[in-house]
PDB file of C-alpha atoms and ligand atoms in Angstrom:
ATOM      1  CA  MET A   1      16.420  14.672  -8.989  1.00 60.00           C
ATOM      2  CA  ASN A   2      16.449  12.416  -5.416  1.00 76.00           C
ATOM      3  CA  THR A   3      13.914  11.114  -4.581  1.00 86.00           C
ATOM      4  CA  SER A   4      12.771  12.591  -0.785  1.00 92.00           C
ATOM      5  CA  VAL A   5      12.528  10.464   2.301  1.00 94.00           C
ATOM      6  CA  LEU A   6      11.614  11.842   5.516  1.00 96.00           C
ATOM      7  CA  LEU A   7      12.712   9.271   8.403  1.00 98.00           C
ATOM      8  CA  VAL A   8      11.055   9.546  11.615  1.00 98.00           C
ATOM      9  CA  GLU A   9      12.449   7.167  14.170  1.00 97.00           C
ATOM     10  CA  ASP A  10      13.648   7.863  17.766  1.00 97.00           C
ATOM     11  CA  ASP A  11      16.031   5.110  18.087  1.00 96.00           C
ATOM     12  CA  PRO A  12      19.841   6.776  17.168  1.00 96.00           C
ATOM     13  CA  GLU A  13      20.794   3.685  15.744  1.00 95.00           C
ATOM     14  CA  LEU A  14      18.385   2.321  13.097  1.00 95.00           C
ATOM     15  CA  ARG A  15      18.175   6.186  11.906  1.00 96.00           C
ATOM     16  CA  HIS A  16      22.032   6.387  11.597  1.00 95.00           C
ATOM     17  CA  THR A  17      21.913   2.996   9.906  1.00 94.00           C
ATOM     18  CA  LEU A  18      18.445   3.359   7.676  1.00 95.00           C
ATOM     19  CA  ARG A  19      19.879   6.922   6.605  1.00 93.00           C
ATOM     20  CA  GLN A  20      23.055   5.824   5.876  1.00 91.00           C
ATOM     21  CA  ALA A  21      21.291   2.524   3.974  1.00 91.00           C
ATOM     22  CA  LEU A  22      18.755   5.185   1.955  1.00 92.00           C
ATOM     23  CA  SER A  23      21.602   7.615   1.051  1.00 88.00           C
ATOM     24  CA  VAL A  24      23.808   4.660  -0.560  1.00 84.00           C
ATOM     25  CA  GLU A  25      20.411   4.007  -2.888  1.00 86.00           C
ATOM     26  CA  GLY A  26      20.063   7.791  -3.529  1.00 84.00           C
ATOM     27  CA  TYR A  27      17.127   9.375  -1.781  1.00 90.00           C
ATOM     28  CA  ALA A  28      17.825  12.504  -0.317  1.00 89.00           C
ATOM     29  CA  VAL A  29      17.054  11.550   3.621  1.00 94.00           C
ATOM     30  CA  ARG A  30      16.123  14.068   6.215  1.00 95.00           C
ATOM     31  CA  SER A  31      15.296  12.420   9.560  1.00 96.00           C
ATOM     32  CA  ALA A  32      13.653  13.210  12.874  1.00 97.00           C
ATOM     33  CA  ALA A  33      13.351  12.087  15.884  1.00 97.00           C
ATOM     34  CA  SER A  34      10.573  13.060  17.279  1.00 97.00           C
ATOM     35  CA  LEU A  35       7.038  13.564  16.479  1.00 97.00           C
ATOM     36  CA  ALA A  36       6.910  17.660  17.184  1.00 96.00           C
ATOM     37  CA  ASP A  37       9.949  17.491  15.155  1.00 96.00           C
ATOM     38  CA  ALA A  38       8.433  15.787  12.617  1.00 96.00           C
ATOM     39  CA  GLN A  39       5.199  17.665  12.009  1.00 95.00           C
ATOM     40  CA  ALA A  40       7.768  20.675  12.240  1.00 95.00           C
ATOM     41  CA  GLN A  41       9.773  19.465   9.208  1.00 94.00           C
ATOM     42  CA  CYS A  42       6.815  18.368   7.414  1.00 93.00           C
ATOM     43  CA  ALA A  43       4.869  22.207   8.035  1.00 90.00           C
ATOM     44  CA  ALA A  44       7.915  23.872   6.735  1.00 90.00           C
ATOM     45  CA  LEU A  45       8.619  21.432   3.255  1.00 89.00           C
ATOM     46  CA  ALA A  46       4.421  22.095   2.935  1.00 86.00           C
ATOM     47  CA  ALA A  47       4.761  25.612   3.123  1.00 83.00           C
ATOM     48  CA  MET A  48       7.491  25.575   0.871  1.00 84.00           C
ATOM     49  CA  ARG A  49       5.599  22.595  -1.600  1.00 82.00           C
ATOM     50  CA  GLN A  50       8.307  20.370  -0.845  1.00 85.00           C
ATOM     51  CA  LEU A  51       6.749  17.540   1.055  1.00 88.00           C
ATOM     52  CA  PRO A  52       8.608  13.978   0.660  1.00 92.00           C
ATOM     53  CA  ALA A  53       8.092  11.904  -1.998  1.00 91.00           C
ATOM     54  CA  LEU A  54       8.162   9.232   1.110  1.00 95.00           C
ATOM     55  CA  VAL A  55       8.018   9.165   4.709  1.00 96.00           C
ATOM     56  CA  LEU A  56       8.876   6.206   7.033  1.00 97.00           C
ATOM     57  CA  LEU A  57       6.971   6.562   9.994  1.00 97.00           C
ATOM     58  CA  ASP A  58       7.855   5.513  13.502  1.00 96.00           C
ATOM     59  CA  LEU A  59       4.840   4.496  15.605  1.00 94.00           C
ATOM     60  CA  GLY A  60       6.694   4.700  19.170  1.00 94.00           C
ATOM     61  CA  LEU A  61       7.826   7.849  19.352  1.00 96.00           C
ATOM     62  CA  PRO A  62       8.769   9.869  22.606  1.00 96.00           C
ATOM     63  CA  ASP A  63       5.956  12.652  22.651  1.00 97.00           C
ATOM     64  CA  GLY A  64       3.159  11.325  20.773  1.00 95.00           C
ATOM     65  CA  PRO A  65       1.918   7.998  18.608  1.00 94.00           C
ATOM     66  CA  GLY A  66       3.123   8.491  14.939  1.00 95.00           C
ATOM     67  CA  GLN A  67      -0.461   7.890  13.540  1.00 94.00           C
ATOM     68  CA  ARG A  68      -0.676  11.872  14.313  1.00 94.00           C
ATOM     69  CA  LEU A  69       1.439  12.730  11.905  1.00 95.00           C
ATOM     70  CA  LEU A  70      -0.215  10.638   9.421  1.00 94.00           C
ATOM     71  CA  ALA A  71      -3.453  11.027  10.592  1.00 92.00           C
ATOM     72  CA  ARG A  72      -2.036  15.312   9.632  1.00 91.00           C
ATOM     73  CA  LEU A  73      -0.312  14.104   6.505  1.00 90.00           C
ATOM     74  CA  ARG A  74      -3.139  12.811   4.526  1.00 88.00           C
ATOM     75  CA  ALA A  75      -5.783  15.995   5.889  1.00 85.00           C
ATOM     76  CA  ALA A  76      -3.231  18.427   4.842  1.00 80.00           C
ATOM     77  CA  GLU A  77      -3.793  20.299   0.864  1.00 71.00           C
ATOM     78  CA  ARG A  78      -0.696  18.285  -0.858  1.00 73.00           C
ATOM     79  CA  GLY A  79      -0.666  15.578   1.797  1.00 72.00           C
ATOM     80  CA  ALA A  80      -2.343  12.686  -0.251  1.00 72.00           C
ATOM     81  CA  VAL A  81       1.052  12.643  -3.094  1.00 80.00           C
ATOM     82  CA  VAL A  82       3.289  11.208   0.372  1.00 90.00           C
ATOM     83  CA  ALA A  83       4.384   7.859   0.351  1.00 93.00           C
ATOM     84  CA  VAL A  84       3.777   6.554   3.919  1.00 95.00           C
ATOM     85  CA  ILE A  85       5.748   3.220   5.349  1.00 96.00           C
ATOM     86  CA  VAL A  86       5.330   2.483   8.580  1.00 96.00           C
ATOM     87  CA  ILE A  87       7.836   1.260  10.390  1.00 95.00           C
ATOM     88  CA  SER A  88       6.967  -0.729  13.766  1.00 92.00           C
ATOM     89  CA  ALA A  89       7.099  -3.133  16.275  1.00 89.00           C
ATOM     90  CA  GLN A  90       3.796  -3.254  17.017  1.00 78.00           C
ATOM     91  CA  HIS A  91       2.032  -5.438  15.140  1.00 76.00           C
ATOM     92  CA  SER A  92      -1.500  -6.291  15.589  1.00 86.00           C
ATOM     93  CA  GLU A  93      -3.631  -7.704  13.152  1.00 85.00           C
ATOM     94  CA  GLU A  94      -5.997  -4.239  14.087  1.00 87.00           C
ATOM     95  CA  GLU A  95      -3.090  -1.562  14.322  1.00 88.00           C
ATOM     96  CA  LYS A  96      -2.160  -2.728  10.849  1.00 88.00           C
ATOM     97  CA  ILE A  97      -5.678  -2.655   9.213  1.00 88.00           C
ATOM     98  CA  ARG A  98      -6.376   0.757  11.343  1.00 89.00           C
ATOM     99  CA  LEU A  99      -3.505   2.312   9.290  1.00 90.00           C
ATOM    100  CA  LEU A 100      -4.222   0.946   5.875  1.00 89.00           C
ATOM    101  CA  ASP A 101      -7.415   1.997   6.689  1.00 87.00           C
ATOM    102  CA  GLY A 102      -6.078   5.157   7.550  1.00 87.00           C
ATOM    103  CA  GLY A 103      -3.974   5.886   4.282  1.00 89.00           C
ATOM    104  CA  ALA A 104      -0.729   4.151   5.374  1.00 94.00           C
ATOM    105  CA  ASP A 105       0.840   2.939   1.917  1.00 92.00           C
ATOM    106  CA  ASP A 106       2.125  -0.654   3.610  1.00 93.00           C
ATOM    107  CA  TYR A 107       3.108  -1.670   6.952  1.00 93.00           C
ATOM    108  CA  LEU A 108       6.693  -3.567   7.972  1.00 93.00           C
ATOM    109  CA  VAL A 109       7.094  -4.718  11.107  1.00 92.00           C
ATOM    110  CA  LYS A 110      10.783  -4.557  13.442  1.00 93.00           C
ATOM    111  CA  PRO A 111      12.902  -5.762  12.962  1.00 92.00           C
ATOM    112  CA  PHE A 112      13.534  -5.987   8.610  1.00 93.00           C
ATOM    113  CA  GLY A 113      15.812  -6.020   6.683  1.00 92.00           C
ATOM    114  CA  VAL A 114      16.877  -3.360   4.762  1.00 91.00           C
ATOM    115  CA  GLY A 115      16.559  -4.623   1.099  1.00 91.00           C
ATOM    116  CA  GLU A 116      12.674  -5.652   1.842  1.00 92.00           C
ATOM    117  CA  LEU A 117      12.541  -1.984   3.011  1.00 95.00           C
ATOM    118  CA  LEU A 118      14.123  -1.116   0.003  1.00 92.00           C
ATOM    119  CA  ALA A 119      11.980  -3.528  -2.369  1.00 91.00           C
ATOM    120  CA  ARG A 120       8.648  -1.783  -0.238  1.00 92.00           C
ATOM    121  CA  MET A 121       9.176   1.929  -0.627  1.00 93.00           C
ATOM    122  CA  ARG A 122       9.845   1.315  -4.488  1.00 89.00           C
ATOM    123  CA  VAL A 123       6.470  -0.325  -4.682  1.00 88.00           C
ATOM    124  CA  VAL A 124       4.705   2.209  -2.920  1.00 89.00           C
ATOM    125  CA  LEU A 125       7.140   4.772  -4.527  1.00 88.00           C
ATOM    126  CA  ARG A 126       6.275   3.603  -7.670  1.00 82.00           C
ATOM    127  CA  ARG A 127       2.693   3.696  -7.548  1.00 78.00           C
ATOM    128  CA  ARG A 128       2.460   6.794  -6.320  1.00 75.00           C
ATOM    129  CA  GLY A 129       4.155   8.000  -9.165  1.00 67.00           C
ATOM    130  CA  GLN A 130       1.230   5.713 -11.294  1.00 50.00           C
ATOM    131  CA  VAL A 131      -1.704   7.679  -9.218  1.00 47.00           C
ATOM    132  CA  GLN A 132      -0.416  10.854  -9.296  1.00 46.00           C
ATOM    133  CA  PHE A 133      -0.005  11.026 -12.774  1.00 42.00           C
ATOM    134  CA  ALA A 134      -2.937   7.417 -14.390  1.00 47.00           C
ATOM    135  CA  ALA A 135      -3.705   4.503 -12.426  1.00 56.00           C
ATOM    136  CA  THR A 136      -1.835   0.618 -13.878  1.00 66.00           C
ATOM    137  CA  THR A 137      -4.509   0.640 -16.538  1.00 78.00           C
ATOM    138  CA  HIS A 138      -2.442  -2.053 -18.084  1.00 84.00           C
ATOM    139  CA  TYR A 139      -1.712  -5.553 -16.839  1.00 88.00           C
ATOM    140  CA  GLU A 140       0.528  -8.428 -18.016  1.00 89.00           C
ATOM    141  CA  VAL A 141       2.462 -10.659 -15.876  1.00 86.00           C
ATOM    142  CA  GLY A 142       3.584 -14.555 -16.809  1.00 89.00           C
ATOM    143  CA  ALA A 143       0.155 -15.749 -19.053  1.00 91.00           C
ATOM    144  CA  LEU A 144      -1.917 -12.888 -16.629  1.00 93.00           C
ATOM    145  CA  CYS A 145      -2.861  -9.824 -19.261  1.00 94.00           C
ATOM    146  CA  ILE A 146      -4.914  -7.336 -17.783  1.00 94.00           C
ATOM    147  CA  ASP A 147      -6.743  -4.303 -20.192  1.00 91.00           C
ATOM    148  CA  LEU A 148      -8.508  -2.389 -17.986  1.00 87.00           C
ATOM    149  CA  ALA A 149      -9.471   0.150 -20.670  1.00 82.00           C
ATOM    150  CA  ALA A 150     -10.595  -2.512 -22.986  1.00 87.00           C
ATOM    151  CA  HIS A 151     -12.532  -4.166 -20.550  1.00 89.00           C
ATOM    152  CA  ARG A 152     -10.624  -7.956 -21.625  1.00 92.00           C
ATOM    153  CA  VAL A 153      -8.874 -10.530 -19.258  1.00 96.00           C
ATOM    154  CA  SER A 154      -7.153 -13.338 -20.704  1.00 95.00           C
ATOM    155  CA  LEU A 155      -4.948 -16.170 -19.333  1.00 94.00           C
ATOM    156  CA  ALA A 156      -2.446 -17.504 -22.124  1.00 92.00           C
ATOM    157  CA  GLY A 157      -4.154 -16.023 -24.452  1.00 93.00           C
ATOM    158  CA  GLU A 158      -7.307 -17.021 -24.180  1.00 94.00           C
ATOM    159  CA  PRO A 159     -10.552 -14.568 -23.292  1.00 96.00           C
ATOM    160  CA  VAL A 160     -11.698 -15.138 -19.495  1.00 96.00           C
ATOM    161  CA  HIS A 161     -14.937 -14.299 -18.966  1.00 95.00           C
ATOM    162  CA  LEU A 162     -15.687 -12.483 -15.855  1.00 94.00           C
ATOM    163  CA  THR A 163     -19.227 -11.161 -14.689  1.00 94.00           C
ATOM    164  CA  PRO A 164     -19.325  -7.332 -14.106  1.00 91.00           C
ATOM    165  CA  THR A 165     -18.535  -7.240 -10.107  1.00 94.00           C
ATOM    166  CA  GLU A 166     -15.768  -9.924 -10.920  1.00 95.00           C
ATOM    167  CA  PHE A 167     -13.997  -7.752 -12.842  1.00 94.00           C
ATOM    168  CA  LYS A 168     -14.718  -4.104 -10.884  1.00 93.00           C
ATOM    169  CA  LEU A 169     -12.960  -6.239  -7.881  1.00 95.00           C
ATOM    170  CA  LEU A 170      -9.523  -7.390 -10.540  1.00 95.00           C
ATOM    171  CA  ALA A 171     -10.018  -3.526 -11.379  1.00 92.00           C
ATOM    172  CA  CYS A 172      -9.173  -2.005  -7.842  1.00 91.00           C
ATOM    173  CA  LEU A 173      -6.647  -5.096  -7.555  1.00 92.00           C
ATOM    174  CA  THR A 174      -5.307  -4.355 -10.930  1.00 90.00           C
ATOM    175  CA  ARG A 175      -4.828  -0.620 -10.381  1.00 84.00           C
ATOM    176  CA  GLN A 176      -2.767  -0.696  -7.037  1.00 81.00           C
ATOM    177  CA  ALA A 177      -0.531  -4.051  -8.478  1.00 83.00           C
ATOM    178  CA  GLY A 178       1.345  -4.945  -5.680  1.00 81.00           C
ATOM    179  CA  CYS A 179      -0.238  -3.358  -2.894  1.00 80.00           C
ATOM    180  CA  VAL A 180      -2.570  -4.775  -0.146  1.00 84.00           C
ATOM    181  CA  LEU A 181      -5.708  -3.362  -0.070  1.00 87.00           C
ATOM    182  CA  THR A 182      -7.767  -3.430   3.368  1.00 89.00           C
ATOM    183  CA  HIS A 183     -11.027  -5.761   2.785  1.00 91.00           C
ATOM    184  CA  ARG A 184     -12.848  -2.371   3.682  1.00 88.00           C
ATOM    185  CA  GLN A 185     -11.483  -0.261   0.730  1.00 88.00           C
ATOM    186  CA  LEU A 186     -12.181  -3.318  -1.579  1.00 92.00           C
ATOM    187  CA  LEU A 187     -15.878  -3.389  -0.371  1.00 92.00           C
ATOM    188  CA  THR A 188     -16.319  -0.204   0.066  1.00 88.00           C
ATOM    189  CA  GLN A 189     -14.776   0.496  -3.941  1.00 87.00           C
ATOM    190  CA  VAL A 190     -16.498  -2.876  -5.251  1.00 91.00           C
ATOM    191  CA  TRP A 191     -20.011  -2.428  -2.962  1.00 91.00           C
ATOM    192  CA  GLY A 192     -20.249   0.419  -1.610  1.00 87.00           C
ATOM    193  CA  ALA A 193     -19.478   1.733   1.156  1.00 82.00           C
ATOM    194  CA  GLU A 194     -22.661   0.445   3.550  1.00 86.00           C
ATOM    195  CA  PHE A 195     -20.758  -2.552   2.543  1.00 88.00           C
ATOM    196  CA  THR A 196     -18.075  -2.615   4.685  1.00 86.00           C
ATOM    197  CA  GLU A 197     -18.857  -5.428   7.018  1.00 88.00           C
ATOM    198  CA  HIS A 198     -19.301  -8.448   4.244  1.00 91.00           C
ATOM    199  CA  THR A 199     -16.021  -9.271   3.698  1.00 90.00           C
ATOM    200  CA  HIS A 200     -17.501 -12.656   2.698  1.00 92.00           C
ATOM    201  CA  TYR A 201     -18.640 -11.314  -0.107  1.00 93.00           C
ATOM    202  CA  LEU A 202     -15.248 -10.895  -1.128  1.00 94.00           C
ATOM    203  CA  ARG A 203     -14.262 -14.414  -0.280  1.00 95.00           C
ATOM    204  CA  LEU A 204     -16.806 -15.470  -2.268  1.00 96.00           C
ATOM    205  CA  TYR A 205     -15.659 -13.380  -5.216  1.00 97.00           C
ATOM    206  CA  MET A 206     -12.054 -13.393  -4.135  1.00 97.00           C
ATOM    207  CA  ALA A 207     -12.461 -17.614  -5.085  1.00 97.00           C
ATOM    208  CA  GLN A 208     -14.202 -17.455  -7.772  1.00 97.00           C
ATOM    209  CA  LEU A 209     -11.587 -14.961  -9.499  1.00 97.00           C
ATOM    210  CA  ARG A 210      -8.653 -17.521  -8.638  1.00 97.00           C
ATOM    211  CA  ALA A 211     -10.836 -19.963 -10.051  1.00 97.00           C
ATOM    212  CA  LYS A 212     -10.856 -18.072 -13.397  1.00 96.00           C
ATOM    213  CA  LEU A 213      -7.564 -16.955 -13.103  1.00 96.00           C
ATOM    214  CA  GLU A 214      -5.254 -18.952 -11.037  1.00 95.00           C
ATOM    215  CA  ALA A 215      -3.640 -22.338 -12.118  1.00 91.00           C
ATOM    216  CA  ASN A 216      -4.022 -23.523  -8.415  1.00 94.00           C
ATOM    217  CA  PRO A 217      -6.727 -21.802  -6.990  1.00 94.00           C
ATOM    218  CA  ALA A 218      -6.152 -23.745  -3.446  1.00 94.00           C
ATOM    219  CA  ASP A 219      -2.470 -22.712  -3.844  1.00 95.00           C
ATOM    220  CA  PRO A 220      -2.736 -18.712  -5.867  1.00 96.00           C
ATOM    221  CA  GLN A 221       0.760 -16.951  -7.080  1.00 95.00           C
ATOM    222  CA  ARG A 222      -1.204 -13.807  -8.034  1.00 95.00           C
ATOM    223  CA  LEU A 223      -4.264 -12.747  -6.237  1.00 96.00           C
ATOM    224  CA  LEU A 224      -2.638 -12.892  -2.835  1.00 95.00           C
ATOM    225  CA  THR A 225      -4.467 -13.033   0.650  1.00 94.00           C
ATOM    226  CA  GLU A 226      -3.000 -10.485   3.092  1.00 88.00           C
ATOM    227  CA  PRO A 227      -4.247 -12.963   6.659  1.00 87.00           C
ATOM    228  CA  GLY A 228      -6.994 -10.843   8.336  1.00 85.00           C
ATOM    229  CA  VAL A 229      -6.117  -7.842   6.563  1.00 86.00           C
ATOM    230  CA  GLY A 230      -6.800  -8.196   2.711  1.00 90.00           C
ATOM    231  CA  TYR A 231      -6.051  -9.178  -0.674  1.00 94.00           C
ATOM    232  CA  TRP A 232      -3.650  -7.955  -3.397  1.00 92.00           C
ATOM    233  CA  LEU A 233      -2.670  -8.824  -6.819  1.00 93.00           C
ATOM    234  CA  ALA A 234       1.143  -9.608  -7.573  1.00 91.00           C
ATOM    235  CA  GLU A 235       3.346  -7.163  -9.197  1.00 81.00           C
TER     236      GLU A 235
HETATM  237 CA1   CA B   1      10.457   4.035  18.191  1.00 95.07          CA
END
């Protein structure tokens, strides 16, 4: 079955271009040009238990902000399994963080290339598919091998000793490899909800992880920074 995508975009030209590109890639595409239309389609699809696998969501819609659809989806019973990529011309760091914290899977600033969009869609869908069944527990890219189940990390075959906190942080990044996790998400998962402001903990522990896992910690190739937003583990 073709992966279903709901494209929410009011710009007719962009909607047409994306619709065509996604169809060529084999996606089953529906589109909505307004917030009301998108919400109505989601409600109808949810009633049939056929919510799309992915929503591409423009924020500046003529009848209201796209953020409203994201909030609704995340509050809905089965909406949590829907991947959401925000496509927007707005690109303040604060807004990006708010969206990721609010449950968006990724964020693409307009204008973007179709190739990049397709690549991001594949990452997000793969991750969603994994999350639905089981998160990534085994990671092996280049010389780095992480086995969460066995609690083992090795670099070029040599075991790497991590402290419990370092391991916990690396485990969070590994489970969602390829996706940015915000400071808030990481602090909550590793230290707890009362530590969301303690971004210096993250800086410290990321530096320690990089010292142990990167060839050149000053130029990390695995444990990457999304400036002002968070961190991610390269796929
Ligand atoms: Ca728009």
